[in-house]
Coordinates of C-alpha atoms in Angstrom, one line a residue:
X249 CA 10.9 -5.6 0.1
X250 CA 12.1 -5.7 -2.7
X251 CA 15.3 -4.2 -3.1
X252 CA 17.1 -2.2 -6.4
X253 CA 19.9 -3.8 -7.8
X254 CA 20.4 -1.1 -10.4
X255 CA 23.1 2.1 -9.9
X256 CA 23.4 1.9 -6.1
X257 CA 21.2 4.6 -4.0
X258 CA 24.0 5.4 -1.2
X259 CA 27.4 6.3 -1.5
X260 CA 28.7 3.6 0.8
X261 CA 31.1 1.3 -1.2
X262 CA 31.3 -2.4 -1.1
X263 CA 33.6 -2.5 1.7
X264 CA 31.7 -0.3 4.0
X265 CA 28.7 -1.8 3.5
X266 CA 30.2 -5.3 4.5
X267 CA 31.3 -3.7 7.8
X268 CA 27.5 -2.8 8.6
X269 CA 26.5 -5.6 7.2
X270 CA 28.6 -7.3 10.3
X271 CA 27.2 -5.1 12.8
X272 CA 23.8 -5.1 11.7
X273 CA 24.0 -9.1 12.0
X274 CA 25.0 -9.3 15.6
X275 CA 22.2 -6.8 16.4
X276 CA 19.6 -7.8 19.2
X277 CA 17.0 -8.7 17.2
X278 CA 18.9 -8.1 13.7
X279 CA 17.1 -5.3 11.5
X280 CA 16.6 -7.6 8.1
X281 CA 15.0 -4.8 6.1
X282 CA 18.4 -2.9 6.5
X283 CA 20.2 -6.3 5.9
X284 CA 19.0 -6.2 2.5
X285 CA 19.6 -3.0 1.8
X286 CA 23.5 -3.4 2.7
X287 CA 23.8 -6.3 0.4
X288 CA 21.7 -4.0 -2.3
X289 CA 24.9 -1.7 -1.9
X290 CA 27.3 -4.6 -2.7
X291 CA 28.3 -4.5 -6.5
X292 CA 31.6 -6.3 -6.4
X293 CA 31.3 -9.7 -6.9
X294 CA 34.1 -10.5 -4.7
X295 CA 32.8 -8.1 -1.7
X296 CA 29.5 -9.9 -2.7
X297 CA 30.8 -13.4 -1.9
X298 CA 32.4 -12.0 0.9
X299 CA 28.3 -10.9 2.4
X300 CA 27.6 -14.4 1.9
X301 CA 30.0 -15.8 3.7
X302 CA 29.1 -13.8 6.4
X303 CA 25.5 -14.9 5.8
X304 CA 26.9 -18.4 5.8
X305 CA 28.5 -17.9 9.5
X306 CA 27.4 -18.6 12.7
X307 CA 26.4 -14.8 13.3
X308 CA 24.8 -15.1 9.8
X309 CA 22.6 -17.6 10.2
X310 CA 21.5 -17.2 14.4
X311 CA 20.1 -13.6 12.7
X312 CA 18.3 -15.4 9.8
X313 CA 17.0 -18.6 11.9
X314 CA 13.8 -17.0 12.5
X315 CA 13.1 -14.6 9.2
X316 CA 9.6 -14.0 8.2
X317 CA 11.3 -14.6 4.4
X318 CA 9.9 -17.1 1.5
X319 CA 12.3 -20.0 1.7
X320 CA 13.6 -22.4 -1.4
X321 CA 16.2 -24.6 -1.4
X322 CA 18.6 -24.9 -4.4
X323 CA 21.4 -28.3 -5.0
X324 CA 24.3 -27.5 -7.3
X325 CA 26.3 -29.2 -9.7
X326 CA 29.1 -28.3 -12.2
X327 CA 31.8 -29.2 -13.7
X328 CA 34.5 -26.8 -12.7
X329 CA 35.2 -25.1 -9.1
X330 CA 32.3 -23.2 -8.0
X331 CA 32.8 -22.4 -4.3
X332 CA 31.9 -18.9 -4.9
X333 CA 28.9 -19.8 -6.2
X334 CA 26.7 -20.8 -2.6
X335 CA 27.4 -17.7 -0.8
X336 CA 27.0 -15.5 -4.2
X337 CA 23.6 -17.0 -4.2
X338 CA 22.6 -16.3 -0.7
X339 CA 23.3 -12.9 -1.2
X340 CA 21.2 -11.7 -4.2
X341 CA 18.7 -14.1 -3.3
X342 CA 18.4 -12.5 0.2
X343 CA 18.5 -8.9 -1.6
X344 CA 15.5 -10.1 -3.8
X345 CA 13.8 -10.9 -0.8
X346 CA 14.4 -15.3 -0.3
X347 CA 16.1 -17.0 2.1
X348 CA 17.6 -19.8 0.2
X349 CA 19.7 -23.0 1.7
X350 CA 22.6 -23.9 -1.1
X351 CA 23.9 -27.5 -1.1
X352 CA 27.3 -28.0 -3.4
X353 CA 27.8 -31.6 -5.1
X354 CA 31.9 -32.2 -5.2
X355 CA 34.3 -31.1 -8.0
X356 CA 32.8 -31.9 -11.2
X357 CA 30.9 -34.4 -9.9
X358 CA 27.8 -33.3 -11.5
X359 CA 27.2 -36.5 -13.4
X360 CA 28.3 -39.2 -10.7
X361 CA 26.2 -37.4 -8.2
X362 CA 23.1 -38.1 -9.9
X363 CA 24.3 -41.8 -10.8
X364 CA 24.9 -42.7 -7.3
X365 CA 21.5 -41.9 -6.2
X366 CA 22.7 -37.5 -5.0
X367 CA 24.0 -38.8 -1.7
X368 CA 25.0 -35.3 -0.9
X369 CA 21.9 -33.7 -2.4
X370 CA 19.2 -35.8 -1.6
X371 CA 18.5 -35.1 2.2
X372 CA 17.9 -31.1 1.0
X373 CA 14.6 -31.8 -1.0
X374 CA 15.7 -29.1 -3.5
X375 CA 13.3 -26.7 -5.4
X376 CA 15.9 -25.8 -7.8
X377 CA 18.6 -28.0 -9.2
X378 CA 21.2 -25.9 -11.0
X379 CA 23.9 -27.3 -13.0
X380 CA 26.6 -25.1 -14.2
X381 CA 28.8 -26.8 -17.3
X382 CA 31.7 -25.4 -18.8
X383 CA 33.2 -26.5 -22.1
X384 CA 35.4 -29.3 -20.6
X385 CA 32.2 -31.1 -19.7
X386 CA 32.4 -31.7 -23.4
X387 CA 35.8 -31.9 -24.8
X388 CA 36.8 -34.1 -21.3
X389 CA 35.6 -37.1 -23.4
X390 CA 37.0 -36.3 -26.9
X391 CA 40.4 -37.9 -27.6
X392 CA 41.5 -35.4 -30.4
X393 CA 40.3 -31.9 -30.3
X394 CA 41.6 -30.9 -33.7
X395 CA 39.7 -33.8 -35.1
X396 CA 36.5 -31.7 -36.0
X397 CA 34.7 -35.2 -36.9
X398 CA 35.2 -36.4 -33.4
X399 CA 34.6 -32.6 -32.0
X400 CA 31.6 -32.6 -34.2
X401 CA 30.4 -36.4 -33.3
X402 CA 30.6 -35.1 -29.3
X403 CA 28.6 -31.8 -29.8
X404 CA 25.8 -33.8 -31.4
X405 CA 25.5 -36.7 -28.7
X406 CA 25.7 -33.6 -26.0
X407 CA 22.2 -32.8 -25.6
X408 CA 21.1 -36.3 -25.4
X409 CA 23.2 -36.7 -22.3
X410 CA 22.0 -33.6 -20.8
X411 CA 18.3 -34.7 -20.9
X412 CA 19.0 -38.0 -19.6
X413 CA 20.9 -36.7 -16.7
X414 CA 18.3 -33.9 -16.5
X415 CA 15.3 -36.9 -16.3
X416 CA 17.5 -38.8 -13.7
X417 CA 18.1 -35.8 -11.4
X418 CA 15.0 -35.3 -11.7
X419 CA 13.8 -38.8 -10.3
X420 CA 16.0 -38.1 -7.8
X421 CA 15.9 -35.0 -6.4
X422 CA 12.6 -33.9 -7.8
X423 CA 12.0 -29.8 -8.1
X424 CA 12.8 -27.6 -11.3
X425 CA 15.9 -28.3 -13.4
X426 CA 17.5 -25.3 -14.2
X427 CA 20.4 -26.4 -16.9
X428 CA 22.2 -23.3 -19.6
X429 CA 24.0 -23.2 -22.9
X430 CA 27.9 -23.2 -22.6
X431 CA 30.2 -20.6 -24.0
X432 CA 33.1 -21.9 -25.8
X433 CA 36.8 -20.7 -24.4
X434 CA 39.2 -19.0 -26.9
X435 CA 41.6 -21.5 -26.5
X436 CA 39.2 -24.4 -27.8
X437 CA 38.9 -22.6 -30.8
X438 CA 42.2 -20.7 -31.2
X439 CA 44.2 -24.1 -31.0
X440 CA 42.9 -24.1 -34.7
X441 CA 44.3 -23.0 -37.6
X442 CA 42.2 -23.5 -40.6
X443 CA 39.8 -20.0 -41.1
X444 CA 37.4 -23.1 -42.4
X445 CA 38.3 -25.4 -39.4
X446 CA 37.1 -22.5 -37.0
X447 CA 34.0 -21.9 -38.6
X448 CA 33.2 -25.1 -38.5
X449 CA 33.4 -25.6 -35.0
X450 CA 31.6 -22.9 -34.3
X451 CA 28.7 -23.7 -36.4
X452 CA 28.6 -27.4 -34.4
X453 CA 28.8 -25.7 -31.3
X454 CA 25.9 -22.8 -32.1
X455 CA 23.8 -26.0 -33.4
X456 CA 24.5 -27.9 -30.0
X457 CA 23.7 -24.7 -27.8
X458 CA 20.4 -24.7 -29.9
X459 CA 19.7 -28.0 -28.7
X460 CA 20.5 -27.7 -25.3
X461 CA 18.2 -24.4 -25.3
X462 CA 15.7 -26.4 -26.7
X463 CA 15.6 -28.7 -23.8
X464 CA 13.4 -26.2 -22.0
X465 CA 10.4 -27.2 -23.9
X466 CA 11.1 -31.0 -24.1
X467 CA 11.8 -31.6 -20.1
X468 CA 9.3 -31.3 -17.7
X469 CA 9.9 -28.7 -14.9
X470 CA 13.0 -27.2 -16.8
X471 CA 14.1 -23.9 -17.5
X472 CA 17.5 -23.2 -19.7
X473 CA 19.6 -20.1 -19.1
X474 CA 21.8 -19.0 -22.2
X475 CA 25.0 -17.8 -21.4
X476 CA 25.3 -14.7 -23.7
X477 CA 22.7 -13.1 -21.3
X478 CA 24.9 -13.5 -18.3
X479 CA 28.3 -12.6 -20.4
X480 CA 26.2 -9.4 -21.1
X481 CA 25.6 -8.9 -17.5
X482 CA 28.8 -9.5 -16.1
X483 CA 30.8 -7.7 -19.0
X484 CA 32.7 -10.9 -19.7
X485 CA 33.1 -14.9 -19.0
X486 CA 36.4 -16.6 -18.5
X487 CA 38.6 -16.4 -15.5
X488 CA 42.6 -14.8 -16.5
X489 CA 44.7 -17.7 -17.2
X490 CA 46.3 -17.5 -13.7
X491 CA 43.3 -18.2 -11.8
X492 CA 42.1 -21.1 -14.2
X493 CA 45.8 -22.9 -13.4
X494 CA 46.0 -21.6 -10.0
X495 CA 42.4 -21.9 -8.4
X496 CA 40.7 -24.4 -11.2
X497 CA 38.1 -21.3 -12.3
X498 CA 36.8 -21.2 -15.7
X499 CA 34.3 -18.4 -14.7
X500 CA 35.1 -14.8 -13.6
X501 CA 33.4 -13.4 -10.1
X502 CA 31.2 -11.2 -12.3
X503 CA 30.4 -14.3 -14.5
X504 CA 29.5 -16.2 -11.6
X505 CA 27.2 -13.1 -9.7
X506 CA 25.5 -13.1 -12.8
X507 CA 24.7 -16.7 -12.8
X508 CA 23.7 -16.1 -8.9
X509 CA 21.4 -13.2 -10.0
X510 CA 19.7 -15.4 -12.3
X511 CA 19.5 -17.9 -10.5
X512 CA 17.6 -15.5 -7.6
X513 CA 15.1 -14.5 -10.5
X514 CA 14.6 -18.3 -11.0
X515 CA 14.2 -18.9 -7.5
X516 CA 11.2 -15.9 -7.6
X517 CA 9.6 -17.1 -9.9
X518 CA 9.3 -20.5 -8.9
X519 CA 8.0 -19.2 -5.6
X520 CA 5.6 -16.6 -7.0
X521 CA 7.4 -13.9 -6.1
X522 CA 7.7 -12.5 -9.7
X523 CA 6.2 -8.7 -9.9
X524 CA 3.0 -8.3 -11.5
X525 CA 2.6 -4.4 -11.9
X526 CA 4.5 -1.9 -13.6
X527 CA 3.8 2.2 -12.5
X528 CA 5.1 4.5 -14.6
X529 CA 5.5 8.3 -14.4
X530 CA 4.3 10.2 -17.3
X531 CA 6.3 13.7 -17.2
X532 CA 10.0 12.9 -18.8
X533 CA 9.7 9.2 -18.3
X534 CA 6.8 8.0 -20.8
X535 CA 7.3 11.2 -23.1
X536 CA 10.2 14.1 -23.3
X537 CA 8.4 17.6 -21.4
X538 CA 6.4 18.5 -19.1
X539 CA 2.3 18.0 -20.3
X540 CA 1.0 21.0 -18.0
X541 CA 3.6 23.6 -19.7
X542 CA 4.1 22.5 -22.9
X543 CA 0.5 21.1 -23.9
X544 CA 0.1 17.5 -26.0
X545 CA 2.0 19.1 -29.1
X546 CA 4.9 20.4 -27.3
X547 CA 5.7 17.0 -26.0
X548 CA 8.1 14.8 -27.8
X549 CA 7.9 11.0 -28.5
X550 CA 9.4 9.3 -31.3
X551 CA 10.8 10.9 -34.5
X552 CA 14.2 11.4 -33.3
X553 CA 16.3 11.6 -30.0
X554 CA 15.0 11.9 -27.3
X555 CA 11.8 11.4 -28.6
X556 CA 13.1 7.8 -29.5
X557 CA 14.2 6.6 -26.0
X558 CA 10.6 7.5 -24.8
X559 CA 9.0 5.5 -27.6
X560 CA 11.4 2.6 -26.6
X561 CA 10.5 2.6 -23.1
X562 CA 6.7 2.4 -24.0
X563 CA 6.9 -0.4 -26.5
X564 CA 8.6 -2.2 -23.8
X565 CA 5.9 -1.5 -21.1
X566 CA 3.2 -2.4 -24.2
X567 CA 5.1 -6.0 -25.0
X568 CA 5.5 -6.7 -21.1
X569 CA 1.5 -6.2 -20.9
X570 CA 0.7 -8.4 -23.7
X571 CA 2.3 -10.9 -21.5
X572 CA 0.4 -10.2 -18.4
X573 CA 2.1 -7.4 -16.5
X574 CA -0.4 -5.1 -15.9
X575 CA 0.6 -0.8 -16.6
X576 CA -0.3 1.6 -14.4
X577 CA 0.3 5.5 -13.6
X578 CA 1.4 7.7 -10.8
X579 CA 1.8 11.4 -12.1
X580 CA 2.1 14.6 -10.4
X581 CA -0.7 16.2 -13.2
X582 CA -4.1 17.0 -13.8
X583 CA -5.8 13.9 -14.7
X584 CA -7.8 15.3 -17.9
X585 CA -4.9 16.7 -19.2
X586 CA -2.7 14.3 -19.1
X587 CA -5.1 11.7 -20.5
X588 CA -5.7 14.0 -23.6
X589 CA -2.0 13.4 -24.3
X590 CA -2.3 9.8 -23.9
X591 CA -5.0 9.4 -25.8
X592 CA -4.4 12.3 -28.7
X593 CA -0.7 12.8 -29.2
X594 CA 0.1 11.2 -32.5
X595 CA 3.1 9.5 -31.8
X596 CA 1.9 7.7 -28.5
X597 CA 2.3 4.0 -27.8
X598 CA 0.2 3.8 -25.1
X599 CA -2.9 4.8 -24.8
X600 CA -5.0 5.1 -21.4
X601 CA -6.7 1.8 -21.7
X602 CA -3.2 0.1 -21.7
X603 CA -3.7 1.2 -17.8
X604 CA -5.3 -0.4 -15.4
X605 CA -5.3 1.7 -13.0
X606 CA -4.5 5.4 -12.8
X607 CA -3.8 8.0 -10.0
X608 CA -2.9 11.3 -12.1
X609 CA -3.0 14.0 -8.9
X610 CA -0.9 15.9 -6.9
X611 CA -0.4 13.1 -3.7
X612 CA 2.4 11.3 -2.9
X613 CA 3.3 8.8 -5.0
X614 CA 4.1 6.1 -2.1
X615 CA 0.6 6.6 -1.1
X616 CA -0.8 6.2 -4.5
X617 CA 1.0 3.1 -5.5
X618 CA -0.4 1.4 -2.4
X619 CA -3.7 2.9 -3.3
X620 CA -3.6 1.2 -6.9
X621 CA -2.4 -2.0 -5.3
X622 CA -5.5 -2.2 -3.0
X623 CA -7.4 -1.3 -5.9
X624 CA -6.2 -4.4 -7.9
X625 CA -6.0 -6.5 -4.7
X626 CA -2.6 -6.8 -4.9
X627 CA 0.5 -6.7 -2.5
X628 CA 2.5 -3.7 -3.0
X629 CA 5.6 -5.9 -3.2
X630 CA 4.2 -6.9 -6.7
X631 CA 4.9 -3.4 -8.1
X632 CA 7.9 -1.9 -9.8
X633 CA 7.8 1.8 -9.9
X634 CA 9.8 3.7 -13.1
X635 CA 9.9 7.9 -12.3
X636 CA 13.2 9.9 -14.0
X637 CA 12.7 12.4 -11.2
X638 CA 15.7 11.0 -8.6
X639 CA 13.8 12.6 -5.7
X640 CA 10.4 11.0 -6.5
X641 CA 12.3 7.8 -6.2
X642 CA 14.0 8.0 -3.2
X643 CA 10.5 9.4 -1.4
X644 CA 9.6 5.7 -3.1
X645 CA 12.3 3.7 -1.1
X646 CA 12.0 5.8 2.1
X647 CA 7.7 5.5 2.3
X648 CA 7.3 2.2 0.2
X649 CA 10.6 0.4 0.5
X650 CA 8.4 -2.7 -0.7
X651 CA 8.3 -1.2 -4.0
X652 CA 10.9 -2.0 -6.3
X653 CA 12.4 1.0 -7.3
X654 CA 14.2 1.4 -10.6
X655 CA 17.6 3.1 -10.7
X656 CA 17.4 5.0 -14.1
X657 CA 20.2 6.5 -15.8
X658 CA 20.6 10.4 -16.4
X659 CA 20.2 9.5 -20.2
X660 CA 16.7 8.3 -21.6
X661 CA 18.4 6.4 -24.0
X662 CA 19.1 3.8 -21.1
X663 CA 15.7 3.7 -19.3
X664 CA 14.0 0.8 -21.5
X665 CA 17.3 -1.3 -21.1
X666 CA 17.7 -0.6 -17.1
X667 CA 14.4 -1.6 -16.9
X668 CA 14.4 -4.6 -19.0
X669 CA 18.1 -6.1 -17.2
X670 CA 16.3 -6.1 -14.2
X671 CA 14.1 -9.2 -14.8
X672 CA 11.4 -8.4 -12.3
X673 CA 8.8 -10.0 -14.0
X674 CA 10.3 -12.9 -15.3
X675 CA 8.0 -16.3 -14.9
X676 CA 8.6 -19.7 -15.4
X677 CA 6.4 -20.0 -18.4
X678 CA 3.3 -18.3 -19.6
X679 CA -0.1 -19.0 -19.3
X680 CA -3.3 -17.7 -21.4
X681 CA -4.3 -16.3 -18.1
X682 CA -1.1 -14.2 -18.6
X683 CA -1.7 -13.0 -21.8
X684 CA -5.2 -11.8 -21.0
X685 CA -4.6 -10.5 -17.8
X686 CA -5.1 -6.5 -18.9
X687 CA -8.6 -8.0 -20.2
X688 CA -9.5 -9.7 -17.1
X689 CA -9.0 -6.6 -15.1
X690 CA -10.7 -4.2 -17.0
X691 CA -13.8 -6.6 -17.1
X692 CA -13.0 -6.5 -13.0
X693 CA -13.3 -2.6 -12.9
X694 CA -17.2 -3.7 -15.3
X695 CA -17.7 -5.6 -11.9
X696 CA -16.8 -2.6 -9.3
X697 CA -19.6 -0.4 -11.5
X698 CA -22.1 -3.4 -11.1
X699 CA -21.0 -4.0 -7.3
X700 CA -21.0 -0.3 -6.5
X701 CA -24.6 0.2 -8.2
X702 CA -26.5 -3.0 -6.5
X703 CA -28.3 -2.5 -3.3
X704 CA -27.3 -5.4 -1.5
X705 CA -24.3 -8.3 -1.7
X706 CA -26.9 -10.6 -2.9
X707 CA -28.4 -8.8 -5.6
X708 CA -24.5 -7.8 -6.9
X709 CA -23.8 -11.8 -6.4
X710 CA -27.0 -12.5 -8.8
X711 CA -26.8 -9.6 -11.5
X712 CA -22.8 -11.6 -12.0
X713 CA -24.4 -14.7 -13.7
X714 CA -21.4 -16.7 -12.2
X715 CA -20.7 -20.2 -13.7
X716 CA -18.3 -22.5 -12.4
X717 CA -16.2 -25.4 -13.9
X718 CA -13.8 -28.0 -12.3
X719 CA -11.4 -29.9 -14.5
X720 CA -9.5 -32.5 -13.4
X721 CA -5.2 -31.8 -14.1
X722 CA -4.2 -32.1 -18.3
X723 CA -1.4 -31.4 -20.3
X724 CA -3.7 -27.8 -21.2
X725 CA -4.1 -26.7 -17.8
X726 CA -0.8 -28.2 -15.5
X727 CA 1.1 -24.9 -16.1
X728 CA -1.5 -22.9 -14.6
X729 CA -2.0 -25.1 -12.1
X730 CA 1.6 -25.1 -10.8
X731 CA 1.1 -21.2 -11.4
X732 CA -1.2 -21.3 -9.2
X733 CA 0.6 -22.7 -6.2
X734 CA 3.6 -20.9 -7.0
X735 CA 1.9 -17.3 -7.0
X736 CA -1.1 -17.2 -5.0
X737 CA -0.4 -15.7 -1.4
X738 CA -3.8 -14.8 -0.2
X739 CA -6.1 -17.5 -0.2
X740 CA -3.4 -20.0 0.4
X741 CA -4.9 -22.4 3.1
X742 CA -1.5 -24.2 3.6
X743 CA 1.3 -22.5 2.0
X744 CA 2.6 -25.6 0.4
X745 CA 3.6 -24.8 -3.1
X746 CA 3.6 -27.9 -5.6
X747 CA 6.3 -27.3 -8.0
X748 CA 6.1 -28.5 -12.1
X749 CA 7.4 -32.2 -11.2
X750 CA 5.0 -32.8 -7.7
X751 CA 1.9 -31.5 -10.2
X752 CA 3.2 -34.1 -13.4
X753 CA 3.1 -36.9 -10.7
X754 CA -0.7 -36.3 -10.0
X755 CA -2.4 -39.3 -8.1
X756 CA 0.6 -41.5 -8.6
X757 CA 2.6 -43.4 -6.1
X758 CA 1.2 -41.4 -3.3
X759 CA 0.7 -38.0 -5.1
X760 CA -1.9 -35.7 -4.0
X761 CA -4.5 -35.5 -7.2
X762 CA -4.9 -32.0 -8.9
X763 CA -7.7 -30.3 -10.0
X764 CA -8.5 -26.6 -11.4
X765 CA -11.7 -24.6 -11.6
X766 CA -12.9 -21.6 -13.9
X767 CA -15.0 -19.2 -13.2
X768 CA -17.0 -16.6 -15.6
X769 CA -20.1 -14.2 -15.7
X770 CA -21.5 -11.8 -18.0
X771 CA -18.5 -9.7 -18.2
X772 CA -16.4 -12.7 -19.9
X773 CA -13.8 -15.7 -18.2
X774 CA -11.9 -15.1 -15.0
X775 CA -9.8 -18.1 -17.0
X776 CA -8.5 -20.9 -14.0
X777 CA -8.6 -19.3 -10.9
X778 CA -8.3 -21.9 -8.3
X779 CA -6.6 -25.3 -7.6
X780 CA -6.6 -28.0 -5.5
X781 CA -4.5 -31.1 -4.1
X782 CA -6.9 -34.0 -2.7
X783 CA -5.0 -37.0 -1.1
X784 CA -6.3 -40.0 0.9
X785 CA -5.6 -40.8 4.8
X786 CA -5.0 -44.0 6.1
X787 CA -8.2 -44.3 7.2
X788 CA -9.6 -43.9 3.6
X789 CA -10.5 -40.6 4.8
X790 CA -10.1 -37.3 1.8
X791 CA -7.6 -34.7 2.4
X792 CA -7.1 -31.5 1.0
X793 CA -3.0 -31.0 1.0
X794 CA -3.7 -27.9 -0.3
X795 CA -6.4 -24.9 -1.9
X796 CA -5.4 -21.9 -3.5
X797 CA -7.7 -19.2 -4.8
X798 CA -6.8 -16.1 -7.2
X799 CA -7.8 -12.9 -5.2
X800 CA -9.7 -11.6 -8.1
X801 CA -13.0 -13.6 -7.3
X802 CA -12.8 -13.2 -3.7
X803 CA -16.2 -12.6 -1.9
X804 CA -18.3 -14.4 -5.0
X805 CA -18.8 -17.7 -2.5
X806 CA -16.0 -19.7 -4.8
X807 CA -14.1 -20.6 -2.4
X808 CA -17.3 -22.5 -0.4
X809 CA -18.7 -23.8 -3.0
X810 CA -15.4 -25.7 -4.2
X811 CA -14.9 -27.6 -0.9
X812 CA -18.8 -27.8 -0.6
X813 CA -18.4 -29.8 -4.3
X814 CA -15.5 -31.9 -2.8
X815 CA -17.7 -32.9 0.3
X816 CA -20.3 -34.0 -2.2
X817 CA -17.8 -36.0 -3.8
X818 CA -15.9 -37.2 -1.1
X819 CA -19.4 -38.2 0.1
X820 CA -20.7 -40.4 -2.7
X821 CA -17.3 -42.1 -2.9
X822 CA -18.1 -43.4 0.3
X823 CA -15.2 -41.7 2.7
X824 CA -15.7 -41.7 6.0
X825 CA -14.9 -37.9 6.5
X826 CA -12.5 -35.1 4.6
X827 CA -9.9 -33.2 6.7
X828 CA -7.8 -30.2 5.5
X829 CA -5.3 -28.0 7.2
X830 CA -4.9 -24.6 8.0
X831 CA -1.7 -23.2 8.5
X832 CA -1.7 -19.6 8.8
X833 CA 1.1 -17.2 7.4
X834 CA 1.3 -13.3 6.4
X835 CA -1.0 -13.2 4.2
X836 CA -3.9 -15.4 4.4
X837 CA -5.2 -14.6 8.0
X838 CA -8.7 -13.5 7.2
X839 CA -8.9 -17.2 5.6
X840 CA -8.3 -18.2 9.3
X841 CA -12.6 -19.8 9.6
X842 CA -13.4 -21.6 6.4
X843 CA -13.1 -24.4 7.6
X844 CA -15.3 -23.9 10.5
X845 CA -18.2 -22.0 8.7
X846 CA -18.7 -24.9 6.6
X847 CA -19.3 -27.3 9.2
X848 CA -15.5 -28.5 9.5
X849 CA -13.9 -29.4 13.4
X850 CA -11.0 -29.6 14.6
X851 CA -8.9 -32.3 15.8
X852 CA -6.3 -32.6 17.6
X853 CA -3.7 -32.2 15.7
X854 CA -2.8 -28.1 15.1
X855 CA -4.4 -25.9 12.2
X856 CA -6.4 -29.3 10.8
X857 CA -10.1 -29.4 10.4
X858 CA -12.3 -32.4 10.0
X859 CA -15.6 -32.8 8.3
X860 CA -17.5 -35.9 9.0
X861 CA -20.2 -35.6 5.8
X862 CA -23.1 -36.2 7.5
X863 CA -24.6 -32.7 7.0
X864 CA -23.3 -31.3 3.8
X865 CA -23.2 -27.5 3.6
X866 CA -25.7 -25.5 0.8
X867 CA -24.0 -24.5 -1.9
X868 CA -24.4 -20.6 -3.4
X869 CA -27.2 -20.1 -5.2
X870 CA -25.7 -17.5 -7.2
X871 CA -23.4 -19.6 -8.9
X872 CA -24.1 -22.4 -11.6
X873 CA -22.3 -25.4 -11.8
X874 CA -21.4 -26.4 -15.4
X875 CA -20.7 -30.4 -14.8
X876 CA -21.5 -32.7 -12.1
X877 CA -22.0 -32.2 -8.7
X878 CA -19.8 -35.0 -8.0
X879 CA -16.2 -34.1 -10.1
X880 CA -14.0 -34.9 -7.3
X881 CA -11.8 -37.7 -6.6
X882 CA -8.9 -38.5 -4.1
X883 CA -6.3 -40.8 -4.8

């Protein structure tokens, strides 16, 4: 279930929602969907902090103990008072559908904690290591803050200091490191009496922040959050002078909440929970006007307002599509009329070819979105729905609460900004497969047409002409391998999600060795569609730490072929066997019988299967192997 973070749809205030939250947490059993809905109705930062503390309390912990939600762990470090952040992160992540465990180092212990081997944080095994700094982290080592030569030297050296710290943090804790650029407080610059000095300080500070932002490209497994984005969301940055003196607060509660929300988006991206498909209404959303009433010529797109506002939304959707977001339509209209408008209006930026699926009819939109999800083989919780009609939005929330419904403002001038501000589609990095996703799904449609025309499954597979290539981990495919482990939910045999730090250590110090597989056919290249982690047990047997496969190549024999290749490689290497584990999740049940179907037998360990390599399964006759069949290795 995805909770909207726009204008709250319900009239209850945050305090009323808090009271209801207390009651809901005390129910037996607690209604977790209601908990998330109530959190979505708490807009005030201090109220959300209070909600997070409720979740941290005994009642909240008991209610969430058995929650069937993806989980993450967050280590939090900083240079100022951040006591409000852990409960804010908990509440923000939970309303996004993620259950976090947050642990914080002591006040201003960001450097000492890591230098000492992370005694407070190491047992957490964090997936995210977040460090929120303020300008004191820079100025605390400046003896004379009006000596700009000294200040500049410190600013020049600081990014390298942070990079060294981040490398040590990664070595000590692992996980994804989340850094940030640093705002300069007014009191730092206003103590300077020269306009020239203030300008110089501003330039020095900007260069330092540019270097900090560049660490995202320079450091493995690092994300850098830019403070102006957080400030825009929060409406300000710095705490009042009184709170700075009385409580040691540097940042406002609103700024901390903006940080917590952004961190929850990073957690979602790290867990592969980013949305994948944007579903757009047409009338008064993609364009101004009702095409059935005014015709194509009567629609307003481009030109002057309000047409420019709808063009802005179209441009945003087109830019999202170029970065791998699938576009779909759900509109109450007659399909030929709507498609004519899309393809013939001279100002239209989005054409019918931009959409991988359409449901243009008079059926309820919740059912249409779920039908699109089934067509694309995606979970409907990977969809974001945009419609100008508040009645349709409320129906979507009630009938398909797992779909993220965007609360649009009344004025279409704000449509694009409202959608962009949510960050539903944020990922850690883009791969070639992301950029080509729309093309891949169009090719999938052509494959489906061949499937419908085929007289049998064998006939269909033979016509596809599939070619499979296995490749070891390289700098070029490491990002996609990490992404596959993070984002794959259906064909994910163990649920283990290896992060970038683990993938980078492939085959060293006992870490698994990672491989990817690429599939192509007569319609084009699917890209990298599978990732496998192989290790070695004490007796020399190979172990499949996890095996994930993209949903777009199901039912083609790829999974059995890849495991068959693993078995052949293990036998050629003289291994005594291969073990694999299946751990059931809410998404992977259809593959519970994969290992037994290939001759693996259950062991005494729960969910574990072993193949003795005596009789190897046949490989699919419909898949051409484009490399040596014994390509895999373990350890």
